[in-house]
Amino acid sequence: GAGMATVTLGHLLTGAGTLAAVSGAGETGRAEQAGADLQAQFEERAAADAIADSKREASNFARDQRFLLARQRALIGASGVQAGTGTPVAIKETTEGEAERGEQEILFGGRRAATRLREQATLTRAGGVIKRQSARGRQLAILTSGAGQLFGA
C-alpha cells in the first residue's frame, strides 16, 4: 500500500549483517572480560603463593640460623672461652639479630610481592570491565551505522 516502505534483499542483508556484527562485538567483549578475570585469578593465586613461599623460606632460614648458633656455641665451648660473657655474647647477639632481620626481610619481600600481584589483579579485572564496556560502545556504533544504512540517515 501507499506509504509502506519497500523491504529489499539489500535491507534484509544489511539488517542481518548489523545484528551479526552487534552479536560479535558483544561476544568479543564478554570473552575479553572473561580472559581478564581468569588472568586476575592467576595473579591472586600467585600472590598467595608468594606469601606461602616467603613463610617457607623464612622458616628454612630461621632453622639454618639456629643450626649456625648451635655450632657457634659448640665451637666457643670447645675453645674453652667463657660463653656467657664478652665476645661470645656479642657474637651470639649479632648472629641472632642478623637472623631475625634476615627472616623479617624474607617475609617482607613476600608481602611486597603479594601486594604487587593483588594490585595487578585489580588492574587486570578493571581492564576487563573497560573492554566489556568498550564492546558495548562498539555495539551501539554498529547499530547506529546499520540503522543509518537501512533508513538512509
GROMACS .gro file of C-alpha atoms in nm:
model
  153
    1GLY     CA    1   0.000   0.000   0.000
    2ALA     CA    2   0.083   0.363  -0.024
    3GLY     CA    3   0.328   0.489   0.236
    4MET     CA    4   0.469   0.146   0.318
    5ALA     CA    5   0.842   0.111   0.293
    6THR     CA    6   0.969  -0.142   0.047
    7VAL     CA    7   1.194  -0.401   0.207
    8THR     CA    8   1.455  -0.527  -0.033
    9LEU     CA    9   1.704  -0.809  -0.013
   10GLY     CA   10   1.969  -0.542   0.048
   11HIS     CA   11   1.777  -0.418   0.353
   12LEU     CA   12   1.749  -0.769   0.491
   13LEU     CA   13   2.119  -0.837   0.435
   14THR     CA   14   2.216  -0.504   0.594
   15GLY     CA   15   1.994  -0.578   0.895
   16ALA     CA   16   2.128  -0.932   0.930
   17GLY     CA   17   2.488  -0.811   0.896
   18THR     CA   18   2.429  -0.542   1.157
   19LEU     CA   19   2.282  -0.792   1.403
   20ALA     CA   20   2.569  -1.035   1.343
   21ALA     CA   21   2.824  -0.756   1.399
   22VAL     CA   22   2.647  -0.645   1.719
   23SER     CA   23   2.645  -1.004   1.845
   24GLY     CA   24   3.012  -1.050   1.754
   25ALA     CA   25   3.113  -0.731   1.936
   26GLY     CA   26   2.921  -0.848   2.244
   27GLU     CA   27   3.085  -1.191   2.236
   28THR     CA   28   3.428  -1.031   2.198
   29GLY     CA   29   3.364  -0.804   2.497
   30ARG     CA   30   3.246  -1.094   2.713
   31ALA     CA   31   3.545  -1.305   2.608
   32GLU     CA   32   3.789  -1.021   2.683
   33GLN     CA   33   3.638  -0.969   3.028
   34ALA     CA   34   3.641  -1.344   3.100
   35GLY     CA   35   4.006  -1.359   2.993
   36ALA     CA   36   4.091  -1.066   3.221
   37ASP     CA   37   3.907  -1.230   3.512
   38LEU     CA   38   4.098  -1.554   3.458
   39GLN     CA   39   4.431  -1.367   3.445
   40ALA     CA   40   4.337  -1.183   3.766
   41GLN     CA   41   4.267  -1.518   3.936
   42PHE     CA   42   4.616  -1.638   3.837
   43GLU     CA   43   4.767  -1.317   3.976
   44GLU     CA   44   4.577  -1.357   4.304
   45ARG     CA   45   4.690  -1.720   4.330
   46ALA     CA   46   5.049  -1.606   4.266
   47ALA     CA   47   5.007  -1.351   4.548
   48ALA     CA   48   4.901  -1.625   4.789
   49ASP     CA   49   5.193  -1.839   4.668
   50ALA     CA   50   5.435  -1.550   4.727
   51ILE     CA   51   5.323  -1.529   5.091
   52ALA     CA   52   5.343  -1.907   5.141
   53ASP     CA   53   5.684  -1.925   4.969
   54SER     CA   54   5.825  -1.644   5.183
   55LYS     CA   55   5.697  -1.811   5.502
   56ARG     CA   56   5.859  -2.139   5.398
   57GLU     CA   57   6.183  -1.965   5.301
   58ALA     CA   58   6.186  -1.766   5.628
   59SER     CA   59   6.127  -2.085   5.827
   60ASN     CA   60   6.414  -2.260   5.648
   61PHE     CA   61   6.635  -1.956   5.702
   62ALA     CA   62   6.550  -1.947   6.074
   63ARG     CA   63   6.625  -2.320   6.106
   64ASP     CA   64   6.962  -2.269   5.935
   65GLN     CA   65   7.038  -1.977   6.167
   66ARG     CA   66   6.952  -2.186   6.475
   67PHE     CA   67   7.193  -2.450   6.348
   68LEU     CA   68   7.459  -2.181   6.299
   69LEU     CA   69   7.405  -2.051   6.654
   70ALA     CA   70   7.431  -2.402   6.798
   71ARG     CA   71   7.751  -2.456   6.604
   72GLN     CA   72   7.892  -2.125   6.729
   73ARG     CA   73   7.808  -2.221   7.089
   74ALA     CA   74   7.976  -2.558   7.042
   75LEU     CA   75   8.288  -2.401   6.892
   76ILE     CA   76   8.304  -2.140   7.167
   77GLY     CA   77   8.254  -2.409   7.432
   78ALA     CA   78   8.522  -2.628   7.274
   79SER     CA   79   8.766  -2.339   7.271
   80GLY     CA   80   8.742  -2.304   7.647
   81VAL     CA   81   8.626  -1.942   7.628
   82GLN     CA   82   8.366  -1.839   7.887
   83ALA     CA   83   8.041  -1.849   7.679
   84GLY     CA   84   7.830  -1.619   7.897
   85THR     CA   85   8.043  -1.302   7.880
   86GLY     CA   86   8.226  -1.066   7.647
   87THR     CA   87   8.294  -1.153   7.284
   88PRO     CA   88   8.095  -1.481   7.278
   89VAL     CA   89   7.785  -1.292   7.396
   90ALA     CA   90   7.841  -1.019   7.137
   91ILE     CA   91   7.883  -1.280   6.861
   92LYS     CA   92   7.566  -1.460   6.974
   93GLU     CA   93   7.362  -1.137   6.989
   94THR     CA   94   7.492  -1.021   6.650
   95THR     CA   95   7.412  -1.356   6.489
   96GLU     CA   96   7.065  -1.363   6.646
   97GLY     CA   97   6.997  -1.006   6.533
   98GLU     CA   98   7.108  -1.080   6.178
   99ALA     CA   99   6.897  -1.396   6.175
  100GLU     CA  100   6.589  -1.205   6.289
  101ARG     CA  101   6.649  -0.927   6.033
  102GLY     CA  102   6.703  -1.181   5.756
  103GLU     CA  103   6.384  -1.366   5.844
  104GLN     CA  104   6.183  -1.041   5.853
  105GLU     CA  105   6.329  -0.927   5.519
  106ILE     CA  106   6.224  -1.255   5.357
  107LEU     CA  107   5.869  -1.221   5.494
  108PHE     CA  108   5.852  -0.855   5.392
  109GLY     CA  109   5.965  -0.946   5.040
  110GLY     CA  110   5.684  -1.200   5.016
  111ARG     CA  111   5.426  -0.947   5.138
  112ARG     CA  112   5.556  -0.684   4.897
  113ALA     CA  113   5.538  -0.927   4.603
  114ALA     CA  114   5.187  -1.035   4.707
  115THR     CA  115   5.072  -0.673   4.729
  116ARG     CA  116   5.203  -0.601   4.379
  117LEU     CA  117   5.031  -0.911   4.242
  118ARG     CA  118   4.699  -0.825   4.410
  119GLU     CA  119   4.720  -0.470   4.274
  120GLN     CA  120   4.792  -0.613   3.928
  121ALA     CA  121   4.490  -0.845   3.962
  122THR     CA  122   4.271  -0.544   4.043
  123LEU     CA  123   4.403  -0.355   3.739
  124THR     CA  124   4.358  -0.662   3.518
  125ARG     CA  125   3.996  -0.700   3.630
  126ALA     CA  126   3.931  -0.330   3.572
  127GLY     CA  127   4.082  -0.363   3.225
  128GLY     CA  128   3.839  -0.646   3.151
  129VAL     CA  129   3.544  -0.431   3.259
  130ILE     CA  130   3.667  -0.147   3.038
  131LYS     CA  131   3.699  -0.385   2.741
  132ARG     CA  132   3.345  -0.510   2.802
  133GLN     CA  133   3.216  -0.151   2.818
  134SER     CA  134   3.410  -0.066   2.503
  135ALA     CA  135   3.243  -0.361   2.330
  136ARG     CA  136   2.904  -0.219   2.431
  137GLY     CA  137   3.008   0.110   2.275
  138ARG     CA  138   3.107  -0.074   1.956
  139GLN     CA  139   2.767  -0.246   1.958
  140LEU     CA  140   2.591   0.091   1.978
  141ALA     CA  141   2.807   0.232   1.697
  142ILE     CA  142   2.732  -0.073   1.480
  143LEU     CA  143   2.358  -0.039   1.547
  144THR     CA  144   2.365   0.333   1.468
  145SER     CA  145   2.558   0.271   1.147
  146GLY     CA  146   2.325  -0.011   1.046
  147ALA     CA  147   2.018   0.200   1.115
  148GLY     CA  148   2.167   0.480   0.907
  149GLN     CA  149   2.219   0.242   0.616
  150LEU     CA  150   1.869   0.098   0.647
  151PHE     CA  151   1.683   0.423   0.688
  152GLY     CA  152   1.905   0.643   0.476
  153ALA     CA  153   2.024   0.872   0.754
   0.00000   0.00000   0.00000
